[in-house]
PDB file of C-alpha atoms in Angstrom:
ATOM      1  CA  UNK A  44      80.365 -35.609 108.360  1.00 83.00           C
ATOM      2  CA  UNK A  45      82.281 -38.217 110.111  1.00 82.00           C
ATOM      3  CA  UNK A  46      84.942 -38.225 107.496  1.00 78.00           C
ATOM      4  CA  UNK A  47      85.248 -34.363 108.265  1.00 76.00           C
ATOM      5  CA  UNK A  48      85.522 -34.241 111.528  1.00 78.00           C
ATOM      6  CA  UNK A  49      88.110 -37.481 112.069  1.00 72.00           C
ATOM      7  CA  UNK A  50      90.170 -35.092 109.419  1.00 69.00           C
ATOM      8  CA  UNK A  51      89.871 -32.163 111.608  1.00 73.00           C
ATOM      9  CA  UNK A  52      90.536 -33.757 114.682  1.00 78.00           C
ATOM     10  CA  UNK A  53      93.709 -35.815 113.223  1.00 70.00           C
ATOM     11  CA  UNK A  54      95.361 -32.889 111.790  1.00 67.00           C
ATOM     12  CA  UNK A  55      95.462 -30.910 115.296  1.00 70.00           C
ATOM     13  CA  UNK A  56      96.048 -34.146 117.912  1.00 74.00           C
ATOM     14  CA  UNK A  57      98.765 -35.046 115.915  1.00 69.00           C
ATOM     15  CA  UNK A  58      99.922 -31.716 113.661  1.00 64.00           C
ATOM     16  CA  UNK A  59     100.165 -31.363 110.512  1.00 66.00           C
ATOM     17  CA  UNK A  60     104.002 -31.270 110.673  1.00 65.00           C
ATOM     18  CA  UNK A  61     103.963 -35.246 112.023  1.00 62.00           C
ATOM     19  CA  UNK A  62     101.561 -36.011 109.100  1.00 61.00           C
ATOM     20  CA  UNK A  63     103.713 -35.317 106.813  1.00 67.00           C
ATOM     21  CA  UNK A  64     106.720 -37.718 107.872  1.00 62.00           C
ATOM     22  CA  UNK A  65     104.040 -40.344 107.116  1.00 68.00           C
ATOM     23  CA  UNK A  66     103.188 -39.551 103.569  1.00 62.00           C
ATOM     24  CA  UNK A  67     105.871 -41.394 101.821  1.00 66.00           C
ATOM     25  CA  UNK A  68     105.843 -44.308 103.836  1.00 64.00           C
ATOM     26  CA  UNK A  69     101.823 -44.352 104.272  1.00 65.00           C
ATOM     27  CA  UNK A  70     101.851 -43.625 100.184  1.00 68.00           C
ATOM     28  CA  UNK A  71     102.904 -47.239  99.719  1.00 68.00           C
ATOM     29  CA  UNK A  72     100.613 -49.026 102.604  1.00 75.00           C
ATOM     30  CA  UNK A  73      97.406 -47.098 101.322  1.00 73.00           C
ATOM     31  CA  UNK A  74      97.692 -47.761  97.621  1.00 79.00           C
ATOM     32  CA  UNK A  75      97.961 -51.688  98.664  1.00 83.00           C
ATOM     33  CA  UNK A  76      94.650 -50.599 101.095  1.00 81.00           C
ATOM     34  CA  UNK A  77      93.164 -48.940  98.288  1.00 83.00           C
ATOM     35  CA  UNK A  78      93.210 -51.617  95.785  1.00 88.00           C
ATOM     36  CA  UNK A  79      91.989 -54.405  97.093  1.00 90.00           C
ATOM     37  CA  UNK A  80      89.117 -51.724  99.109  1.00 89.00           C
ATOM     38  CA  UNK A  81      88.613 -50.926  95.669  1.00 91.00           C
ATOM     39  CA  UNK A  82      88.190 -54.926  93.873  1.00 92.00           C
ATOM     40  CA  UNK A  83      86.583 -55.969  96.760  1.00 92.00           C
ATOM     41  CA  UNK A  84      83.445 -53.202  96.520  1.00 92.00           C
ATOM     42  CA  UNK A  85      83.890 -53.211  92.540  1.00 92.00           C
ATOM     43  CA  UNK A  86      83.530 -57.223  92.326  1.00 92.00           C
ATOM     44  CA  UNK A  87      80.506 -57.030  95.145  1.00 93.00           C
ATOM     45  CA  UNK A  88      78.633 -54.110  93.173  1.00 93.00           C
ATOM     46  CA  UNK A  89      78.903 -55.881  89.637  1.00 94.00           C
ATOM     47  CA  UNK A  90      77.505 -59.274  91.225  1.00 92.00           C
ATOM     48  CA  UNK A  91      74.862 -57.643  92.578  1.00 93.00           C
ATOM     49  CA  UNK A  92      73.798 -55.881  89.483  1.00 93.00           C
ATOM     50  CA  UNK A  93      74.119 -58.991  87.243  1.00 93.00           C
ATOM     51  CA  UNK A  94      71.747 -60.463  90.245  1.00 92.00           C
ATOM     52  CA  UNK A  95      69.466 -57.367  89.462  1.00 93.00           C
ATOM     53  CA  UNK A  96      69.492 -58.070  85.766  1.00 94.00           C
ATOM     54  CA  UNK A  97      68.997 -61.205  85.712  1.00 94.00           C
ATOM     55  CA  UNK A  98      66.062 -61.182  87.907  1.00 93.00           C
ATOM     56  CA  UNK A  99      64.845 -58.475  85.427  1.00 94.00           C
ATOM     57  CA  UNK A 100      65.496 -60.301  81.941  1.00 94.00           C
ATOM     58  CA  UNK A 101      63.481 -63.506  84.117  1.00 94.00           C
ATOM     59  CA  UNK A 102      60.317 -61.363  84.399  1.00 94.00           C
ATOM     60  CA  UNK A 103      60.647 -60.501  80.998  1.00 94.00           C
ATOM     61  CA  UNK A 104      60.825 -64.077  79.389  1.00 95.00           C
ATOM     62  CA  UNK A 105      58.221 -65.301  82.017  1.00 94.00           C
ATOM     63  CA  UNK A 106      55.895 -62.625  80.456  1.00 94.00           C
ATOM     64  CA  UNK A 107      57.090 -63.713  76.968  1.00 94.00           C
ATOM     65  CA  UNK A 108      56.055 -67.212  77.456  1.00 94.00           C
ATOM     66  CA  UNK A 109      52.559 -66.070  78.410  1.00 94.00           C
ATOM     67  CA  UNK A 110      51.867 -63.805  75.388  1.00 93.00           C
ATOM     68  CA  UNK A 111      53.328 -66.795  72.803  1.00 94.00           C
ATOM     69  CA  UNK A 112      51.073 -69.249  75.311  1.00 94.00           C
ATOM     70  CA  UNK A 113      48.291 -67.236  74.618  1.00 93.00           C
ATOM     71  CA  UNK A 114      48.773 -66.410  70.427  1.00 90.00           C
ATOM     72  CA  UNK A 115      49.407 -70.287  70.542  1.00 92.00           C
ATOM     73  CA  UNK A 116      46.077 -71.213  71.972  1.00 91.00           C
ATOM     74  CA  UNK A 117      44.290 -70.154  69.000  1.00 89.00           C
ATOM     75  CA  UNK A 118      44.837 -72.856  67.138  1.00 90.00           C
ATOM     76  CA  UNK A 119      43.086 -74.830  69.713  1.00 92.00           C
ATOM     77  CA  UNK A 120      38.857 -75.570  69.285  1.00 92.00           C
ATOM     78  CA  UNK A 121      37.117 -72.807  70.807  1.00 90.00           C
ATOM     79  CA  UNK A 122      36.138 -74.279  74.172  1.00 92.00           C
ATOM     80  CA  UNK A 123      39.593 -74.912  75.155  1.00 92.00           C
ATOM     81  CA  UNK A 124      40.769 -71.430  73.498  1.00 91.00           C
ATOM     82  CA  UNK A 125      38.557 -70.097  75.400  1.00 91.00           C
ATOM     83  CA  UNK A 126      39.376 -71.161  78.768  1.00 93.00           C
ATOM     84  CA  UNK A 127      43.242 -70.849  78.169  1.00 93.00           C
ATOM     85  CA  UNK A 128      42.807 -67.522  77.496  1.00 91.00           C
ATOM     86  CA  UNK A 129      40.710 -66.610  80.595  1.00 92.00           C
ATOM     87  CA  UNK A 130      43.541 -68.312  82.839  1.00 94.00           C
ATOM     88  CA  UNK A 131      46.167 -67.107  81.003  1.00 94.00           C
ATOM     89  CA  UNK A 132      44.582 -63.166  81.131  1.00 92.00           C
ATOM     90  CA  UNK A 133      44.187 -64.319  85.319  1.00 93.00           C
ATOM     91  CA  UNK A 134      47.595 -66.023  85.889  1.00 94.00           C
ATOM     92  CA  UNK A 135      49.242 -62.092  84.581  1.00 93.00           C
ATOM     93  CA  UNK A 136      46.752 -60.225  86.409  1.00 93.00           C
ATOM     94  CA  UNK A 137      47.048 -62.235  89.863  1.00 94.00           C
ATOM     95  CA  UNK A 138      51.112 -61.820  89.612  1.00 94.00           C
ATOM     96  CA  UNK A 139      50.513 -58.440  89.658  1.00 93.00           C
ATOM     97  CA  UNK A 140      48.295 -58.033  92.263  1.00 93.00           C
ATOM     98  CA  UNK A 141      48.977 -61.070  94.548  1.00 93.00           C
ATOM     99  CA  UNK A 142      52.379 -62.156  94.011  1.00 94.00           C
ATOM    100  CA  UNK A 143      53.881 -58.935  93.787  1.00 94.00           C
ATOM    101  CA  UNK A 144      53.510 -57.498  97.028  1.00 93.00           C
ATOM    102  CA  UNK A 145      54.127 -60.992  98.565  1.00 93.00           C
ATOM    103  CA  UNK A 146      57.513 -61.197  96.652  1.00 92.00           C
ATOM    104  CA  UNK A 147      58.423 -58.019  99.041  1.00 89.00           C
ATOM    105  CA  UNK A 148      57.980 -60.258 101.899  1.00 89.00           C
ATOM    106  CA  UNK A 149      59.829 -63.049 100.590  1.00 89.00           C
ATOM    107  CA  UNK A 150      56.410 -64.993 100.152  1.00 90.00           C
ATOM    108  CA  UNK A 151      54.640 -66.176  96.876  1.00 90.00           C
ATOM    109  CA  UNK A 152      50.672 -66.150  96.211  1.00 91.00           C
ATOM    110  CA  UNK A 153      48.396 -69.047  96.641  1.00 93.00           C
ATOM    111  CA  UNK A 154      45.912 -67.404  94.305  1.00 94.00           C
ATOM    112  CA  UNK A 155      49.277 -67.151  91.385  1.00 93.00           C
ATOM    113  CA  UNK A 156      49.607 -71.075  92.184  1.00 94.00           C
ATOM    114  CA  UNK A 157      46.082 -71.704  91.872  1.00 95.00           C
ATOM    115  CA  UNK A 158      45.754 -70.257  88.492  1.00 94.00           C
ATOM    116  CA  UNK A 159      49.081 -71.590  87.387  1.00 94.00           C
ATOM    117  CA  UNK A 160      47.660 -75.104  88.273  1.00 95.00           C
ATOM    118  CA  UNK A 161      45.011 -74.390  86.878  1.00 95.00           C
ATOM    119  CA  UNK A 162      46.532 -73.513  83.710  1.00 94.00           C
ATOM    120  CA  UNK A 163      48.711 -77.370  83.410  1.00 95.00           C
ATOM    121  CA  UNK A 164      45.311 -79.135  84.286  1.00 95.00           C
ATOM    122  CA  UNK A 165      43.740 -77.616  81.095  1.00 94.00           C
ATOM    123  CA  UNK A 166      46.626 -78.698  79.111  1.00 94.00           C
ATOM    124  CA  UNK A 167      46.524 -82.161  80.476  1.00 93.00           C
ATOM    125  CA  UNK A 168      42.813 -82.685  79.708  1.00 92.00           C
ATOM    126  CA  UNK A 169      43.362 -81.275  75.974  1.00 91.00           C
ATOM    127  CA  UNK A 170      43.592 -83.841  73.404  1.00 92.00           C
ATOM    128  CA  UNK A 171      44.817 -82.659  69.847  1.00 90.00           C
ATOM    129  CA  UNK A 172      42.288 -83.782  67.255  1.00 89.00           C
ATOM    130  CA  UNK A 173      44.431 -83.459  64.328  1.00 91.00           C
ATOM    131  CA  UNK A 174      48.380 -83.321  63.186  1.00 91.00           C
ATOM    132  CA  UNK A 175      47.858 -79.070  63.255  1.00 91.00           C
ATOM    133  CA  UNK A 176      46.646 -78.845  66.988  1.00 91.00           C
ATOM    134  CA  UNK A 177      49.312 -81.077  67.806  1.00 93.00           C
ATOM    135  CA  UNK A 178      52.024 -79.222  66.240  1.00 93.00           C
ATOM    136  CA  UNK A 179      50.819 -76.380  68.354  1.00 94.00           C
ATOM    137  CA  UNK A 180      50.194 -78.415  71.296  1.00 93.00           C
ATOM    138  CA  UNK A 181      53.620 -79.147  71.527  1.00 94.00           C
ATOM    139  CA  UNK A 182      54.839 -75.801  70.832  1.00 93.00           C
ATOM    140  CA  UNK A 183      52.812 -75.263  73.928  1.00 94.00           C
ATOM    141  CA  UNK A 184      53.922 -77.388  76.196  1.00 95.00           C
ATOM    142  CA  UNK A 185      57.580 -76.239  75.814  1.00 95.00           C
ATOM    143  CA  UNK A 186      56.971 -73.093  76.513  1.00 95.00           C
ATOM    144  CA  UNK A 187      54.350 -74.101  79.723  1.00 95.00           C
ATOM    145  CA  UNK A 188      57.522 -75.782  80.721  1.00 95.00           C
ATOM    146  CA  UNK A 189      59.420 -72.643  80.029  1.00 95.00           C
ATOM    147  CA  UNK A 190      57.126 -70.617  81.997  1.00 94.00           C
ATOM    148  CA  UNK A 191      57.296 -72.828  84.899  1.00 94.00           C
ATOM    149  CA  UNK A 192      60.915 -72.172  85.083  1.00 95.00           C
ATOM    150  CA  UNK A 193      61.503 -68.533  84.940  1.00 94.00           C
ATOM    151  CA  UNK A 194      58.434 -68.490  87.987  1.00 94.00           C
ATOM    152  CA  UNK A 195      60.398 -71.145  90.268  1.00 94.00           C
ATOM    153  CA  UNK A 196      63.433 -68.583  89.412  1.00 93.00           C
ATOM    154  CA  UNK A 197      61.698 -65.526  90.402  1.00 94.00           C
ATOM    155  CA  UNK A 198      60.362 -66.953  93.436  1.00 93.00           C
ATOM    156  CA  UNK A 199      63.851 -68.441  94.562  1.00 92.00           C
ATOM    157  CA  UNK A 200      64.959 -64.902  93.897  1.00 90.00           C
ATOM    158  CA  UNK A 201      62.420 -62.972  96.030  1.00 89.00           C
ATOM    159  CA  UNK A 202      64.076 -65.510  99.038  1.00 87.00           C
ATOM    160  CA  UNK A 203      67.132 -64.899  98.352  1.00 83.00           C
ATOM    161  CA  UNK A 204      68.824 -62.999 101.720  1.00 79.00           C
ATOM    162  CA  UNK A 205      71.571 -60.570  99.437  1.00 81.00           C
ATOM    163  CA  UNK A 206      74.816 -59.873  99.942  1.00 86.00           C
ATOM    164  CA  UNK A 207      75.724 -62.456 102.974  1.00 89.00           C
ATOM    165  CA  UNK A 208      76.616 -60.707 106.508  1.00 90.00           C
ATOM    166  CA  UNK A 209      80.297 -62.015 106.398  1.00 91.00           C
ATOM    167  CA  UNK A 210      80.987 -59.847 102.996  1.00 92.00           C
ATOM    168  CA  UNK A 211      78.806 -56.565 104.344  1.00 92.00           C
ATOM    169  CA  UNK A 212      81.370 -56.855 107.562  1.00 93.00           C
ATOM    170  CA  UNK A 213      84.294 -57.197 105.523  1.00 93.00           C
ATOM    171  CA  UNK A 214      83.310 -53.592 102.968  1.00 93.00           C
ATOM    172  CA  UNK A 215      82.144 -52.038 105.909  1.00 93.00           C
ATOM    173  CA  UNK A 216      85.442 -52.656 108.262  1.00 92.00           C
ATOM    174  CA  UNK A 217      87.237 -52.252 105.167  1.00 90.00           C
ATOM    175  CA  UNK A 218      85.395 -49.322 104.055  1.00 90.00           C
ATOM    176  CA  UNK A 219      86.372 -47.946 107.796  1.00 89.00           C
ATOM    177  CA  UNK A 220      90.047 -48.732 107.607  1.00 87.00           C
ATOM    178  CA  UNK A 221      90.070 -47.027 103.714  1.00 87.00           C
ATOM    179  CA  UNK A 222      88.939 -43.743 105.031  1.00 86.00           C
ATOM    180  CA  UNK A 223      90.858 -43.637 108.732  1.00 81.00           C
ATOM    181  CA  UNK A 224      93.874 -44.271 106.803  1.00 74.00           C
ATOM    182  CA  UNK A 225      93.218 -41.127 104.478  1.00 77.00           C
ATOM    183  CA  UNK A 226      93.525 -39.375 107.961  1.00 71.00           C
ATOM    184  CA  UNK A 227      97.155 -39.784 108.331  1.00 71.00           C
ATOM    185  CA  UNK A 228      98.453 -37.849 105.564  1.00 70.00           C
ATOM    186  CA  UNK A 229      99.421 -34.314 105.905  1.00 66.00           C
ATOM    187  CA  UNK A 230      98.838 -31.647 103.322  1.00 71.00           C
ATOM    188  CA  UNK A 231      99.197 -28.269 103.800  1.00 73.00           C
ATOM    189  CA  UNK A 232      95.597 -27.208 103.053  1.00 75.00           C
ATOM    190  CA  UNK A 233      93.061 -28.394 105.729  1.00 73.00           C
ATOM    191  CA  UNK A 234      90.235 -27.485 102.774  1.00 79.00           C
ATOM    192  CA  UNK A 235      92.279 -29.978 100.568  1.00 78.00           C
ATOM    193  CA  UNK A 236      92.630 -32.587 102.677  1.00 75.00           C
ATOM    194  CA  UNK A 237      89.208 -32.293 104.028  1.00 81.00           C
ATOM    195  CA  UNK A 238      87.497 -32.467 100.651  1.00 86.00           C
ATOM    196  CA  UNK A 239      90.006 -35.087  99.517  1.00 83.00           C
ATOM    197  CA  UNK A 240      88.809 -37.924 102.556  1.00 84.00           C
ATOM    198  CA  UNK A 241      85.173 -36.415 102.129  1.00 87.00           C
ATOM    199  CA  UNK A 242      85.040 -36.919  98.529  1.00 88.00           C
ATOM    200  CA  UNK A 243      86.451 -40.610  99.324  1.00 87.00           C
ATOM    201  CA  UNK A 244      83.770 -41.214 101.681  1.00 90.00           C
ATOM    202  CA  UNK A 245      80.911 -40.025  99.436  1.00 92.00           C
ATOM    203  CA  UNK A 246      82.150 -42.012  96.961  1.00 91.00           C
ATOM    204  CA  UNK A 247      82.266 -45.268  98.958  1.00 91.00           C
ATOM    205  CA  UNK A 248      79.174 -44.569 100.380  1.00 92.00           C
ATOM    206  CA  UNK A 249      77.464 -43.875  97.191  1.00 93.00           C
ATOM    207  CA  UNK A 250      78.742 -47.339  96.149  1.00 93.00           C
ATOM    208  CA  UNK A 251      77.167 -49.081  99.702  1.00 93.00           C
ATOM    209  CA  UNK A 252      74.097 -47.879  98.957  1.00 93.00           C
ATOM    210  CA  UNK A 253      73.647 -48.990  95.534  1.00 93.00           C
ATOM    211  CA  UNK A 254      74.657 -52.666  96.573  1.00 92.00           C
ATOM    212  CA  UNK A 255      72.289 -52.342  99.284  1.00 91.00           C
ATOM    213  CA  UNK A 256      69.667 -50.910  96.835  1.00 90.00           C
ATOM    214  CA  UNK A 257      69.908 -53.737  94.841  1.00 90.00           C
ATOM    215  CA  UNK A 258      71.099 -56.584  96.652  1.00 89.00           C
ATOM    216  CA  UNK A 259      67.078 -58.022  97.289  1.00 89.00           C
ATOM    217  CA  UNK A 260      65.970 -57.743  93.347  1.00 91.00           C
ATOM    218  CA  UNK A 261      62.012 -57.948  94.540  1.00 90.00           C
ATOM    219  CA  UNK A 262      62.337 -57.054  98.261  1.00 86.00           C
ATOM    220  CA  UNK A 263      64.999 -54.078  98.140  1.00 76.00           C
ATOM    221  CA  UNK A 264      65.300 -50.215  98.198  1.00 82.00           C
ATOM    222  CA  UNK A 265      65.037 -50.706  94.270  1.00 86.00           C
ATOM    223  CA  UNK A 266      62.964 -53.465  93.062  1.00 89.00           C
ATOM    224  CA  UNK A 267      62.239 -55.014  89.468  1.00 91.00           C
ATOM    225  CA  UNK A 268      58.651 -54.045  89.158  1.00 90.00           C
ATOM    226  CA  UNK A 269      56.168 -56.148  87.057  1.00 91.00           C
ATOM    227  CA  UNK A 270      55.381 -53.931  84.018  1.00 91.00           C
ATOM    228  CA  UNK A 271      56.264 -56.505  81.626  1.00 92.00           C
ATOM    229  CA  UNK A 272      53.549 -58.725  83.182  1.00 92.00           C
ATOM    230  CA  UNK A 273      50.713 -55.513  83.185  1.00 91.00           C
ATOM    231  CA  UNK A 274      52.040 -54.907  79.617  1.00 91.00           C
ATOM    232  CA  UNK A 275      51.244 -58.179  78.641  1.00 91.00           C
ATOM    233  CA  UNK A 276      47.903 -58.282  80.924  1.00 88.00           C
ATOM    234  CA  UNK A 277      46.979 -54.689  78.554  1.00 88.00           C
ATOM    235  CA  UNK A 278      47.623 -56.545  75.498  1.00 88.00           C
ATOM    236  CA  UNK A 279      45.441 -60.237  76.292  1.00 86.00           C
ATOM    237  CA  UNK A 280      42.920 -57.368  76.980  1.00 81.00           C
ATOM    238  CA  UNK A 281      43.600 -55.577  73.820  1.00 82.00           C
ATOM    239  CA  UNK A 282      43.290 -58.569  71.547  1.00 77.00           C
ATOM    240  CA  UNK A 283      40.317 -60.013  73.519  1.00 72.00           C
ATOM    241  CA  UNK A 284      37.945 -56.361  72.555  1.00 69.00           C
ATOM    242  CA  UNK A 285      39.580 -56.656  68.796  1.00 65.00           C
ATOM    243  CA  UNK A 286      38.915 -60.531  68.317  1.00 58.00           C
ATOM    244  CA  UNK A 287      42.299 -61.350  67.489  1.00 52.00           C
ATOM    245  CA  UNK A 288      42.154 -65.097  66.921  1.00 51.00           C
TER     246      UNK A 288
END
């Protein structure tokens, strides 16, 4: 609406007649304007999507290692199995409904670390018994180690603060400048030129909104959700009822 009106305004202060003495010379300057407009909000939307995706693919292998933690246990004497599973089905179901909604607030869940300490101190008490538990042991304690990785990465994530303020000022000033200067060409058709700087507003706008969407993978307008951890939370539960071992 703003785009519209600074077009409408523009054309009759100024006349369309004036405009067009500037298109040649304004040509030049606003294809210069354009391009680096356009790398600068290009570059910052494909950062902030590989952010997005990589928080993603994290949750993901964090819920991996818990499934392969848990089909690992069973090699493991039955009091131990036992209790591994328990924590491990609690750990999945305490990210979902603890650390989850803290995420949004750029906290993490004391409950989540609880369990997750839990979870190392039954590993350190374990002793293998024979060369078969320890193979699996091992197996185990790589991926433990694995898990505790992708969670310090999704909580650094959930802090992290998105685009910095210094780059939104530059796309929006920029942003600003981009469109003004698509007010100072003349065309004879006010509908043409009107839905030639709208269209170039929507589109810039469209593309603000989507970095600001995802910009805050766990805390932003869109957010990775945690289905991969009530997927796997559905399928400890599933094998538990079938007496997968």
């Amino acid at each position: 609406l703003l785009t519209i009106a600074g077009t409408v305004l523009i054309r009759r202060w100024v006349g369309v007649d004036v405009l067009k003495l500037n298109n040649e010379v304004a040509g030049f300057i606003y294809a210069v304007i354009g391009v680096l407009y356009a790398v600068l909000l290009g570059f910052t939307a494909i950062i902030v999507w590989e952010q997005f995706d990589k928080a993603q693919a994290g949750v993901d292998q964090e819920a991996n290692e818990l499934a392969d933690l848990y089909r690992d246990a069973q090699a493991f004497p039955d009091d131990t199995r036992t209790q591994l599973e328990t924590q491990l089905r609690s750990y999945a179901r305490l990210v979902v409904a603890k650390e989850w909604p803290a995420m949004a607030e750029r906290k993490s869940s004391r409950e989540s670390w609880e369990m997750y300490n839990q979870l190392w101190r039954t590993y350190h008490e374990f002793r293998p018994q024979n060369e078969h538990q320890m193979i699996w042991y091992e197996q185990s304690l790589t991926r433990l180690n694995q898990l505790g990785d992708q969670r310090r990465l999704r909580l650094l994530s959930s802090r992290s603060e998105g685009v910095p303020n210094t780059m939104w000022v530059a796309l929006l000033g920029a942003g600003v400048i981009t469109i003004g200067f698509s007010f100072l060409f003349g065309t004879k058709s006010t509908t043409a030129h009107v839905l030639m700087t709208s269209g170039l507003a929507m589109t810039i706008g469209l593309v603000l909104v989507s970095i600001l969407a995802l910009e805050e993978p766990f805390a932003g307008l869109t957010r990775v959700d945690p289905e991969a951890f009530e997927q796997v939370a559905d399928i400890f539960d599933n094998w538990s009822r079938s007496g997968i071992r």
